[in-house]
Coordinates of C-alpha atoms and ligand atoms in Angstrom, one line a residue:
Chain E
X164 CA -96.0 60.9 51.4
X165 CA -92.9 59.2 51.6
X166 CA -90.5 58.9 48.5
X167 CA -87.9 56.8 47.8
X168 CA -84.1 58.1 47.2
X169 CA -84.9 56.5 42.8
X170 CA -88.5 58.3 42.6
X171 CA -86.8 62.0 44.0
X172 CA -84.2 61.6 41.6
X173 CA -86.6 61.0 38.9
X174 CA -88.7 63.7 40.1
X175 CA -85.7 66.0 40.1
X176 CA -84.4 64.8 36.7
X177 CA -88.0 65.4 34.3
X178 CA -87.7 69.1 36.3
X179 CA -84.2 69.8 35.4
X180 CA -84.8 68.2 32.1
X181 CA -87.7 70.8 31.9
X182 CA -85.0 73.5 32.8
X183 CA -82.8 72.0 30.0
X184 CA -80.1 71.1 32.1
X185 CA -78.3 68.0 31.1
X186 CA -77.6 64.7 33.0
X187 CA -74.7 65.6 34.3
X188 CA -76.1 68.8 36.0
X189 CA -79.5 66.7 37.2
X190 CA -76.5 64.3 39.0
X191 CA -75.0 67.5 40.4
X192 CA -78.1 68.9 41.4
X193 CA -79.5 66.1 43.1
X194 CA -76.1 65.8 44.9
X195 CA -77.4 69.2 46.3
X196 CA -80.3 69.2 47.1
X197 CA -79.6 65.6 49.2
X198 CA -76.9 67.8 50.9
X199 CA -78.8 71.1 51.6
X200 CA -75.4 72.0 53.3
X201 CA -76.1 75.6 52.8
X202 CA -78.3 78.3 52.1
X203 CA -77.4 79.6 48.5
X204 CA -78.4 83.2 47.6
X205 CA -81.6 83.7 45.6
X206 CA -80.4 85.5 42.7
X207 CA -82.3 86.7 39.4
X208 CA -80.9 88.0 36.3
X209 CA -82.4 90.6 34.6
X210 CA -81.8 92.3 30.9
X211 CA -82.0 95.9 30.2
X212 CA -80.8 97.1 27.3
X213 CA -78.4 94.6 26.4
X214 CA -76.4 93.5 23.5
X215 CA -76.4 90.0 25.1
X216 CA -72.3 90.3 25.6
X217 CA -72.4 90.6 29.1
X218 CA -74.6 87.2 29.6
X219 CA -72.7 85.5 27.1
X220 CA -68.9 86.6 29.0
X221 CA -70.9 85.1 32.1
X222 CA -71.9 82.0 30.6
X223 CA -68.6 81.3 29.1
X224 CA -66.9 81.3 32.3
X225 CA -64.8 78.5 32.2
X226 CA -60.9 77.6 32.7
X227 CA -59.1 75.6 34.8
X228 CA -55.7 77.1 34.0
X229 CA -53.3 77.4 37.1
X230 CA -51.8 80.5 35.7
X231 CA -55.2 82.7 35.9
X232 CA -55.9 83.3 39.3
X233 CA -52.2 81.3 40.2
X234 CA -51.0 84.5 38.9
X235 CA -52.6 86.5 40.8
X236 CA -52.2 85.1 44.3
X237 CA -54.5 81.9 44.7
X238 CA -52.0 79.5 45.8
X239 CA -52.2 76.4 43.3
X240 CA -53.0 74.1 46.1
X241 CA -56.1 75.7 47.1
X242 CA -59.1 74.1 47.0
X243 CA -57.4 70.6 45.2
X244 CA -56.5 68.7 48.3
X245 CA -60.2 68.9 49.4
X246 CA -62.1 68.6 46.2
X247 CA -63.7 65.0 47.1
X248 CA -63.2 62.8 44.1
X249 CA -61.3 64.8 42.0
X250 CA -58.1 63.6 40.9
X251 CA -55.2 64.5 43.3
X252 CA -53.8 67.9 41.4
X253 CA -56.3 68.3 39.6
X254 CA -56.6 71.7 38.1
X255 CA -59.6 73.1 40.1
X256 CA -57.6 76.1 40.9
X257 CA -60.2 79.7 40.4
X258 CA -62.1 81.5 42.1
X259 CA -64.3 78.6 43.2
X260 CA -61.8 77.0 45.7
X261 CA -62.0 80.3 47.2
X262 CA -65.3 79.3 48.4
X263 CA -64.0 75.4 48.9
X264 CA -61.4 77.1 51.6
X265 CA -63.8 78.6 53.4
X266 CA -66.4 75.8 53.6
X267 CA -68.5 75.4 50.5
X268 CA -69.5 72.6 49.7
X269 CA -66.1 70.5 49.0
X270 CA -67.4 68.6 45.4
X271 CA -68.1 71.4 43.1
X272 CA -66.4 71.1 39.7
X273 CA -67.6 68.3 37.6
X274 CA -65.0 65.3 38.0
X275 CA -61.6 67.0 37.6
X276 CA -62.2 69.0 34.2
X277 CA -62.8 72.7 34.5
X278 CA -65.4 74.4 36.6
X279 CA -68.1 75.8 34.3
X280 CA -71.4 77.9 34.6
X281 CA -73.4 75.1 35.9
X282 CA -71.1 74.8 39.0
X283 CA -72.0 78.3 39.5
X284 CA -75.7 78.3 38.5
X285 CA -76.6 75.0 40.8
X286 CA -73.5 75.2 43.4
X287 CA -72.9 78.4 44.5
X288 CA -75.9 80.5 43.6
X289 CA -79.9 79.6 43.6
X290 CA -80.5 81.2 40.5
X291 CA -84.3 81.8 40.0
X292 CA -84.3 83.3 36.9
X293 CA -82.0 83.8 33.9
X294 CA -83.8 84.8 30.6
X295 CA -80.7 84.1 28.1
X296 CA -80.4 80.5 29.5
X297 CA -83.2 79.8 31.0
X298 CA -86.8 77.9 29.4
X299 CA -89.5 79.7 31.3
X300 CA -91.4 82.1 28.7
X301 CA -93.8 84.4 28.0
X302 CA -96.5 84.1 31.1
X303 CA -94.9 81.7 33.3
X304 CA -91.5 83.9 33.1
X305 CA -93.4 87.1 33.8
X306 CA -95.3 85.5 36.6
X307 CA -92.4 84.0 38.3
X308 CA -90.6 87.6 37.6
X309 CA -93.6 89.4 39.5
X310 CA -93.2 86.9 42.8
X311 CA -90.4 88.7 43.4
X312 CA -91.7 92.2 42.9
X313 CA -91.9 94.8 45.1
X314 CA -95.9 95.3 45.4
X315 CA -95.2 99.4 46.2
X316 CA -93.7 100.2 42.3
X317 CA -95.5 96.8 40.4
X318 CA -99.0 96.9 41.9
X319 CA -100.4 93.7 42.8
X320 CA -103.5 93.0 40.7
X321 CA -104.7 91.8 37.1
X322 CA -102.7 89.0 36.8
X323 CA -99.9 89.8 38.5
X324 CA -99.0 87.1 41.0
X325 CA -96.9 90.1 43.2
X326 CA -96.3 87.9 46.6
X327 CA -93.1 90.8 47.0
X328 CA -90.9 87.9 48.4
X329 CA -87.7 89.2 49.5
X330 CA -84.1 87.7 47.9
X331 CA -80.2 87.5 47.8
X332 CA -78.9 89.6 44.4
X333 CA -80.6 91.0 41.8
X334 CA -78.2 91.2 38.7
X335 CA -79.3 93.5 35.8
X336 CA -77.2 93.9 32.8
X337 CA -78.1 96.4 30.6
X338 CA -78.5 100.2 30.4
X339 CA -82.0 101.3 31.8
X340 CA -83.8 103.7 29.7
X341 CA -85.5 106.3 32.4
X342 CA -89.1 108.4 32.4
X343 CA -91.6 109.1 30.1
X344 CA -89.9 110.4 27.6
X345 CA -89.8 113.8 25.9
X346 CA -89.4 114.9 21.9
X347 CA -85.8 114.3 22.0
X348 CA -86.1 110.6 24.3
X349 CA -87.9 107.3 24.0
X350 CA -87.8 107.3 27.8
X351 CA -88.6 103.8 29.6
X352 CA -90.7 101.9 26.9
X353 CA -87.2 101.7 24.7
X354 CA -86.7 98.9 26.8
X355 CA -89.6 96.3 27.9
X356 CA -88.6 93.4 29.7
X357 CA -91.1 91.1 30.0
X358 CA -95.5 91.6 29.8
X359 CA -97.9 89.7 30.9
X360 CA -101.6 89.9 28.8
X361 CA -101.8 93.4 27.6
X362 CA -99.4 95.0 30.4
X363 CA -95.9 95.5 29.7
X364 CA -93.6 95.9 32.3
X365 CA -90.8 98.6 32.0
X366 CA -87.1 97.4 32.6
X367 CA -87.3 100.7 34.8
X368 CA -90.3 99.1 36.5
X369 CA -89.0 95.8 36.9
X370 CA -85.4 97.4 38.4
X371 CA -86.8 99.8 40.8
X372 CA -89.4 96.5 42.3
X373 CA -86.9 93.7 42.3
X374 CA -84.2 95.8 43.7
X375 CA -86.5 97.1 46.8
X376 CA -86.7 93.4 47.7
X377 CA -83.3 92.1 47.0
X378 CA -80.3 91.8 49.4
X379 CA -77.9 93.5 46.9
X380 CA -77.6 94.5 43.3
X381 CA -75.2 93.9 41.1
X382 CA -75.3 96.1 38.3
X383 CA -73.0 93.9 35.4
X384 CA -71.2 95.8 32.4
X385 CA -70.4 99.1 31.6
X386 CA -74.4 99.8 30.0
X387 CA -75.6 99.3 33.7
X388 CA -73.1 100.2 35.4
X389 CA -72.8 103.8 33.5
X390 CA -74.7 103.9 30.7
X391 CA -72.4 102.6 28.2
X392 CA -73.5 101.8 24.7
X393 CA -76.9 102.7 24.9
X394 CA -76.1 106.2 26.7
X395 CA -73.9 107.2 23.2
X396 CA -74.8 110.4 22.0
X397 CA -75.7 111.5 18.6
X398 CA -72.8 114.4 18.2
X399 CA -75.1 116.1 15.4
X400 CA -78.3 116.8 17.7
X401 CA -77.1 119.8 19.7
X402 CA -73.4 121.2 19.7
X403 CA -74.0 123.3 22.9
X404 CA -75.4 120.5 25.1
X405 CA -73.6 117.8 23.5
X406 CA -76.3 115.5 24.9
X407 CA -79.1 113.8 23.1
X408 CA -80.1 110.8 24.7
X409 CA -82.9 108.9 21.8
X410 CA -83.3 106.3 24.1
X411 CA -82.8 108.1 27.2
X412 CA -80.5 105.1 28.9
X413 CA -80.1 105.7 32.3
X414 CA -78.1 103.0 34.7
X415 CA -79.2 100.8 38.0
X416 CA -78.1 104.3 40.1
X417 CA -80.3 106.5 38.4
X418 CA -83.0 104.0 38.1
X419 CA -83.2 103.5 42.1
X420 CA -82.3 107.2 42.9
X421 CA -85.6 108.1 43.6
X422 CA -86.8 105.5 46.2
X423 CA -85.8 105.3 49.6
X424 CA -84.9 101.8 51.1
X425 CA -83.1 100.6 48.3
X426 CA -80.3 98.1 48.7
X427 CA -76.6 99.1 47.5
X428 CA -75.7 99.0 43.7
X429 CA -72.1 97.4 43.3
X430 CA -70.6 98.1 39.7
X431 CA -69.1 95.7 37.5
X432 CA -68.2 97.3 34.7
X433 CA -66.4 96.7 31.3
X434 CA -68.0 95.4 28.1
X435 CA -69.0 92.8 28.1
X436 CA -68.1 91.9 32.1
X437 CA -65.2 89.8 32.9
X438 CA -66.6 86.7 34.1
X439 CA -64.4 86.6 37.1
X440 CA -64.4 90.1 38.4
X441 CA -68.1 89.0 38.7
X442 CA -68.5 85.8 40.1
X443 CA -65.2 87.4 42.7
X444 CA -67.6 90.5 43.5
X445 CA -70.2 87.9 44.0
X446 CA -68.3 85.2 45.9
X447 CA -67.1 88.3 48.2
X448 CA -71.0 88.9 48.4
X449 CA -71.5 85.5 49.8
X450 CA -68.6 85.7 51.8
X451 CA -69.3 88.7 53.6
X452 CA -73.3 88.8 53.6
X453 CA -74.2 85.0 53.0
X454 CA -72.0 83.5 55.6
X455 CA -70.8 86.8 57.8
X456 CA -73.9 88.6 57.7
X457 CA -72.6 92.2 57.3
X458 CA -73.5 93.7 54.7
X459 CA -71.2 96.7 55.9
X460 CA -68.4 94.5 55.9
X461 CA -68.8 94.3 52.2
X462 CA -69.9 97.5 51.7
X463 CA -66.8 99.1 52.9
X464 CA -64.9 97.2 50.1
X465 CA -66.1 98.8 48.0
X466 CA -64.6 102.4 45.5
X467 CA -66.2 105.5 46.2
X468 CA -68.3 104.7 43.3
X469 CA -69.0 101.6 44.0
X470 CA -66.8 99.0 42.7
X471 CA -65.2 96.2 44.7
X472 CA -61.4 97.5 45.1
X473 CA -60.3 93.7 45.4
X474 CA -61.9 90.3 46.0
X475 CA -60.2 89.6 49.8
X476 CA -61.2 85.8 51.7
X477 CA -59.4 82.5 52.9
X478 CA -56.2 84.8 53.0
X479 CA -56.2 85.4 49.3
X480 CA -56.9 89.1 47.7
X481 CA -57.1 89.5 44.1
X482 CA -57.1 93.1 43.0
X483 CA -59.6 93.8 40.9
X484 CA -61.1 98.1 40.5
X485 CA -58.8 99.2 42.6
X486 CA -55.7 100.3 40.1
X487 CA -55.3 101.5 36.9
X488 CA -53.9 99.2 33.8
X489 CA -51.3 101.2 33.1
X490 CA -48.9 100.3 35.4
X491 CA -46.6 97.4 36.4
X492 CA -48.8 94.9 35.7
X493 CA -49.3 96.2 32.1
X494 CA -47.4 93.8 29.8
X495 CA -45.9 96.8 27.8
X496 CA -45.0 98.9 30.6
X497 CA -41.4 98.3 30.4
X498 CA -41.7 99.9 26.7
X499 CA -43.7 103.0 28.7
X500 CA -40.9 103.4 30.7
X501 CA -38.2 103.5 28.1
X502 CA -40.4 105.1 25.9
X503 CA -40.5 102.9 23.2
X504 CA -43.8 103.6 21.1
X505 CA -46.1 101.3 19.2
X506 CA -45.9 103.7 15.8
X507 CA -48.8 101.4 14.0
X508 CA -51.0 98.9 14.7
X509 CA -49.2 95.6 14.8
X510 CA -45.7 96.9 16.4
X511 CA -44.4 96.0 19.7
X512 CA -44.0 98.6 22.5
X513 CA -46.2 101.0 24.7
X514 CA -49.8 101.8 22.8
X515 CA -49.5 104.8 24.5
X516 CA -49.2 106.6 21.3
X517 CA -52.2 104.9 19.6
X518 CA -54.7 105.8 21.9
X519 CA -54.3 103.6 24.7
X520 CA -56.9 104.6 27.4
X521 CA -55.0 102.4 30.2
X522 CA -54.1 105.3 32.2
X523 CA -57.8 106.4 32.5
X524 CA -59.3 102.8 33.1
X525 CA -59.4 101.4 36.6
X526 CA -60.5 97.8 35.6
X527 CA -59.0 94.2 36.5
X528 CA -57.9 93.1 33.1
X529 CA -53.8 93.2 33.5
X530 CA -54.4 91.7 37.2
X531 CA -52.0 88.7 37.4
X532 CA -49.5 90.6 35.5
X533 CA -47.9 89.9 31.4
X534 CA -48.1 86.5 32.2
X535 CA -51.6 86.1 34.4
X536 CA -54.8 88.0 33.7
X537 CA -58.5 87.6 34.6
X538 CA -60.2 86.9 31.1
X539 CA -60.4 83.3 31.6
X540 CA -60.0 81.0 28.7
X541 CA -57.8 83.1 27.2
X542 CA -54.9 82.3 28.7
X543 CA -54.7 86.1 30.9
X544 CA -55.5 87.8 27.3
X545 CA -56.5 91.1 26.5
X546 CA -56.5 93.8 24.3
X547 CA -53.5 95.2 25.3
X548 CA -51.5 92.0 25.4
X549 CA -53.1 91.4 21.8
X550 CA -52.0 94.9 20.6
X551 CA -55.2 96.7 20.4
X552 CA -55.1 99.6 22.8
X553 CA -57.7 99.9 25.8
X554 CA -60.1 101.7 24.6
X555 CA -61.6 102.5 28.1
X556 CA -64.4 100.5 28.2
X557 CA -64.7 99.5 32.1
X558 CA -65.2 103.5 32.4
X559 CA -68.0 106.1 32.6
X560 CA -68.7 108.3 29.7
X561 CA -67.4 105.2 27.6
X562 CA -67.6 105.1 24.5
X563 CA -68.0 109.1 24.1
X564 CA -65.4 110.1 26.9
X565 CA -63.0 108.2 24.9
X566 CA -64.0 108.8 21.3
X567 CA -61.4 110.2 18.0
X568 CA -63.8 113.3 18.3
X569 CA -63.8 115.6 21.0
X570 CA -62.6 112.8 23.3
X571 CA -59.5 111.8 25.1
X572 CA -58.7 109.4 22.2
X573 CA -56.6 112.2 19.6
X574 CA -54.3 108.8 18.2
X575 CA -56.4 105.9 17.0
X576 CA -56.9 107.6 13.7
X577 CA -52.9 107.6 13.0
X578 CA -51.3 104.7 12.0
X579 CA -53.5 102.3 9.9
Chain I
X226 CA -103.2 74.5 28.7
X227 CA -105.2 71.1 27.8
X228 CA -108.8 72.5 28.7
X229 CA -109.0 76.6 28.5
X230 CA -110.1 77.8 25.8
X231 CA -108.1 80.4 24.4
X232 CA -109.9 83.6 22.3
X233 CA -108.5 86.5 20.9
X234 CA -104.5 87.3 21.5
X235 CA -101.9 85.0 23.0
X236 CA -99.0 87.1 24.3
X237 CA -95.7 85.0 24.7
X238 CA -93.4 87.9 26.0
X239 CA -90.6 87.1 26.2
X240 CA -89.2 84.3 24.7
X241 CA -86.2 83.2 26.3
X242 CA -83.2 81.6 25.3
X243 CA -82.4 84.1 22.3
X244 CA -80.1 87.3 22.5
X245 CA -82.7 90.7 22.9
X246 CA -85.9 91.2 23.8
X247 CA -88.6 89.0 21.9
X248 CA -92.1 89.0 21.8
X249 CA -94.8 86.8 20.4
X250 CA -98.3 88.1 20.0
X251 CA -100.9 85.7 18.1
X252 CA -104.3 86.8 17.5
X253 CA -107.3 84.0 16.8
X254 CA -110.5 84.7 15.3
X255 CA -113.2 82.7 17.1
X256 CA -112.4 80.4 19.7
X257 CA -109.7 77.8 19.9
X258 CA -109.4 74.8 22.4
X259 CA -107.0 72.2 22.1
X260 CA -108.6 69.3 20.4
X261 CA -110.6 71.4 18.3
X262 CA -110.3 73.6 15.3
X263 CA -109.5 77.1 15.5
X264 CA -108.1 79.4 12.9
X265 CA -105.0 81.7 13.8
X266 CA -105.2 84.7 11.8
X267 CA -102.2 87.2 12.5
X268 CA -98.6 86.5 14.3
X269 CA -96.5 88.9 15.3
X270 CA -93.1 88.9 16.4
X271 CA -92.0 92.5 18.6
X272 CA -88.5 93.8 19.2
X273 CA -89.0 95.4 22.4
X274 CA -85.8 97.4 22.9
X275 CA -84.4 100.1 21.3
X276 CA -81.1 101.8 21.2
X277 CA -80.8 103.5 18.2
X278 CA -77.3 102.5 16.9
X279 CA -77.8 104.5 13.4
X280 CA -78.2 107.7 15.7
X281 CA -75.6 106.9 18.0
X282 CA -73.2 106.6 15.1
X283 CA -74.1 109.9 13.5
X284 CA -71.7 112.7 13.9
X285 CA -68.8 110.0 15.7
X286 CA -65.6 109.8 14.2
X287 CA -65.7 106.5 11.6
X288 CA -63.2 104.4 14.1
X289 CA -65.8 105.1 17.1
X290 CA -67.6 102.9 15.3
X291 CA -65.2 100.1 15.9
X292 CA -66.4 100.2 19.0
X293 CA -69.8 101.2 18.9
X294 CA -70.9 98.4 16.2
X295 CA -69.5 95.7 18.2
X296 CA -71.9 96.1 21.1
X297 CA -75.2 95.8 18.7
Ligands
SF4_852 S1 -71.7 96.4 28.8 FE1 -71.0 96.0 26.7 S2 -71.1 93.8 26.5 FE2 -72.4 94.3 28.3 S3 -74.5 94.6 27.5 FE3 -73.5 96.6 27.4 S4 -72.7 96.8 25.3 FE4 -73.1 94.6 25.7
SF4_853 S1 -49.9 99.9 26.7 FE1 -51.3 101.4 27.6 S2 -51.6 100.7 29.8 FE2 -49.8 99.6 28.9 S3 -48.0 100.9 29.5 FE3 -48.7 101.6 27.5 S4 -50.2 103.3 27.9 FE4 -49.9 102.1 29.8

């Protein structure tokens, strides 16, 4: 059956309307799919145990500042001169352009403003599923969840429609609660992520059979990255083992440690994620798998535990897990150096002395240096710039490695 | 849905578009099929994930929970 050009975009607008995407995204996304210039990654989004921050820092990716990635290295001019029908100058200057220099497609952005989520949802990704934004529910999420299913660890049957399709990135955020669980843990029904009749399916389940068929998995925030939140201990359970795990949190790595053929785990960690450390580790993704085809290439980018040292493509490199925040790029450094100390909360000077954890935290938020930064929207913020010491949070063993009681943080209890 | 008759429990697990884990679980006497009448006789709504902040905050120093709190 032939169509015309007005019945396809009608088509596509009631099923982007369906989605809940707005006019302006059914333009964008009709612009796309008429182009079909390249083959986006499949990715799907799934929640473990989540406190929703991590989503929400991803969905509020959005600035259009020169000085964020400027001041890291991402020449202003990138990306602008080839932005078709944007204004000439216009501030399309992040991470996106990165991808416009090397041959994406050359309109993203939405007419000059800023470039938001949707340019990421419907540009740069193919994103299948993503519970926090998304409409699907109940049944018709679970099914479309179990396509992509590994049929080895989420049997086929019932009414599971497992077809074990395989796809680009898996993204979990989330700690993952592990086993069956004991007298002193919940084990993996602390966390159920989706059902579909009477079966529930396991966020341990639903990690382990969507990683086995995905190209790569990005495990987002410090909870799935390390545990984080979740993995907190009570201090009163046991004072010899110092451990007690009620809901038994685990992280992407433990969930997949006990399958062979699993793809690699890249960590993103902090809490909640910053938004562009992501969508970098992810653009380097797409640079290195999507168009190169090596995953090795991208593989060897990465820390020894996994991290991507720095986002590197179209001659720009952004550091991003490679260094700690204390150091030159700190904005209170120069007070480090000459010793001058923040005595209580609210002073100028090194936070050294009121428990600042930059030292022990390898994480991208003083990248760009005092007067750049990767938090987008907030002008390079953070919480050292603000005054509030690092509390460690990109780390693992945070928050406990870092806690006022038998942590490394002795200080924040002086000087309120 | 228009002509399946629906009996018993309706699971809607999960509902999206709302921070945690939801689920919906209706239970029907009878039988109901759109167009006719049907009576509904229990809802309920399921948090399906735990992490235990109250024991996580036991036995931490009272600025941990600063931290701790933020994330619920
Ligand atoms: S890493 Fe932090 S922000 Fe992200 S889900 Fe966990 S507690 Fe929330
Ligand atoms: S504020 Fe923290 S990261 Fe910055 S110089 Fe002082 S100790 Fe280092």
């Amino acid at each position: 059956m032939q169509i015309t050009r007005r019945q396809f975009v009608q088509y596509v607008g009631a099923a982007a309307a369906a989605m809940g995407l707005s006019q302006a995204a059914v333009l964008k996304l009709t612009e796309r799919m008429a182009m079909g210039v390249y083959a986006r990654p499949t990715v799907i989004f799934l929640e473990g145990q989540v406190c929703g921050g991590c989503e929400t820092s991803l969905l509020q990716l959005r600035h259009n500042s020169h000085s964020v990635l400027g001041a890291v290295g991402i020449p202003n001019t990138l990306g602008t001169a080839s932005v078709a029908g944007l204004p000439a100058g216009a501030a399309e200057n992040n991470a996106l352009d990165v991808l416009t220099a090397i041959g994406y497609p050359a309109n993203m952005g939405d007419g000059g403003s800023a470039v938001t989520i949707d340019d990421i949802l419907l540009d740069v990704l193919d994103v299948k599923l993503i519970r926090i934004a998304g409409s699907p529910a109940g049944d018709l999420y679970t099914n479309e969840l179990l396509k992509y299913c590994d049929s080895s660890i989420i049997p086929a049957g019932g009414n599971a429609a497992v077809t074990g399709g395989s796809f680009g990135v898996l993204v979990v955020t989330g700690s993952v609660p592990l086993g069956n669980g004991d007298s002193k843990t919940i084990g993996k029904n602390a966390c159920i992520s989706a059902s579909m009749g009477s079966t529930a399916y396991t966020a341990q389940d639903l990690v382990a059979a969507l990683a086995k068929r995905a190209g790569a998995v990005i495990a987002t925030g410090t909870c799935a990255s390390y545990g984080g939140i979740p993995a907190a201990v009570n201090r009163n359970y046991d004072a010899v083992s110092g451990r007690y795990k009620y809901n038994g949190a685990g992280t992407v790595d433990s969930t997949l440690a006990g399958y062979t053929g699993m793809p690699p785990v890249v960590k993103v960690p902090s809490c909640p994620v910053n938004p562009v450390a992501f969508y970098l580790t992810v653009a380097q993704y797409i640079v290195d798998v999507a168009v190169g085809g090596s995953l090795s290439t991208f593989v060897a980018r990465l820390t020894s535990d996994n991290r991507l040292k720095a986002f590197s493509a179209a001659g720009v490199t952004v550091p991003l897990y490679s260094d700690a925040i204390h150091g030159g790029r700190c904005p209170r450094y120069q007070s480090y150096l000459s010793g001058t100390w923040a005595a209580k909360f609210g002073d100028s000077g090194c936070l050294y002395q009121r428990g600042c954890q930059g030292p022990n935290t390898f994480a991208p938020c003083a990248v760009g240096g005092p007067t750049g930064g990767l938090w987008n929207d907030f002008a390079g913020q953070f919480c050292i710039k603000e005054g509030a010491p690092c509390t460690g949070c990109a780390s693992d063993g945070y928050p406990d490695k870092f806690s006022a009681v038998g942590g490394l943080n002795t200080y924040t209890n002086n000087g309120y | 849905m228009a002509d399946n008759p629906i009996t018993g429990a309706v699971v809607m697990d999960p509902v999206p578009r709302i921070e945690g884990h939801l689920g919906i679980e209706l239970s029907f006497t009878g039988s109901y099929t759109t167009g006719t009448s049907g009576t509904c006789n229990n809802v309920n709504a399921k948090g399906e994930m735990y992490r235990g902040f109250e024991n996580i905050l036991k036995g931490h120093h009272p600025t941990d929970a600063l931290h701790i709190t933020q994330r619920i």
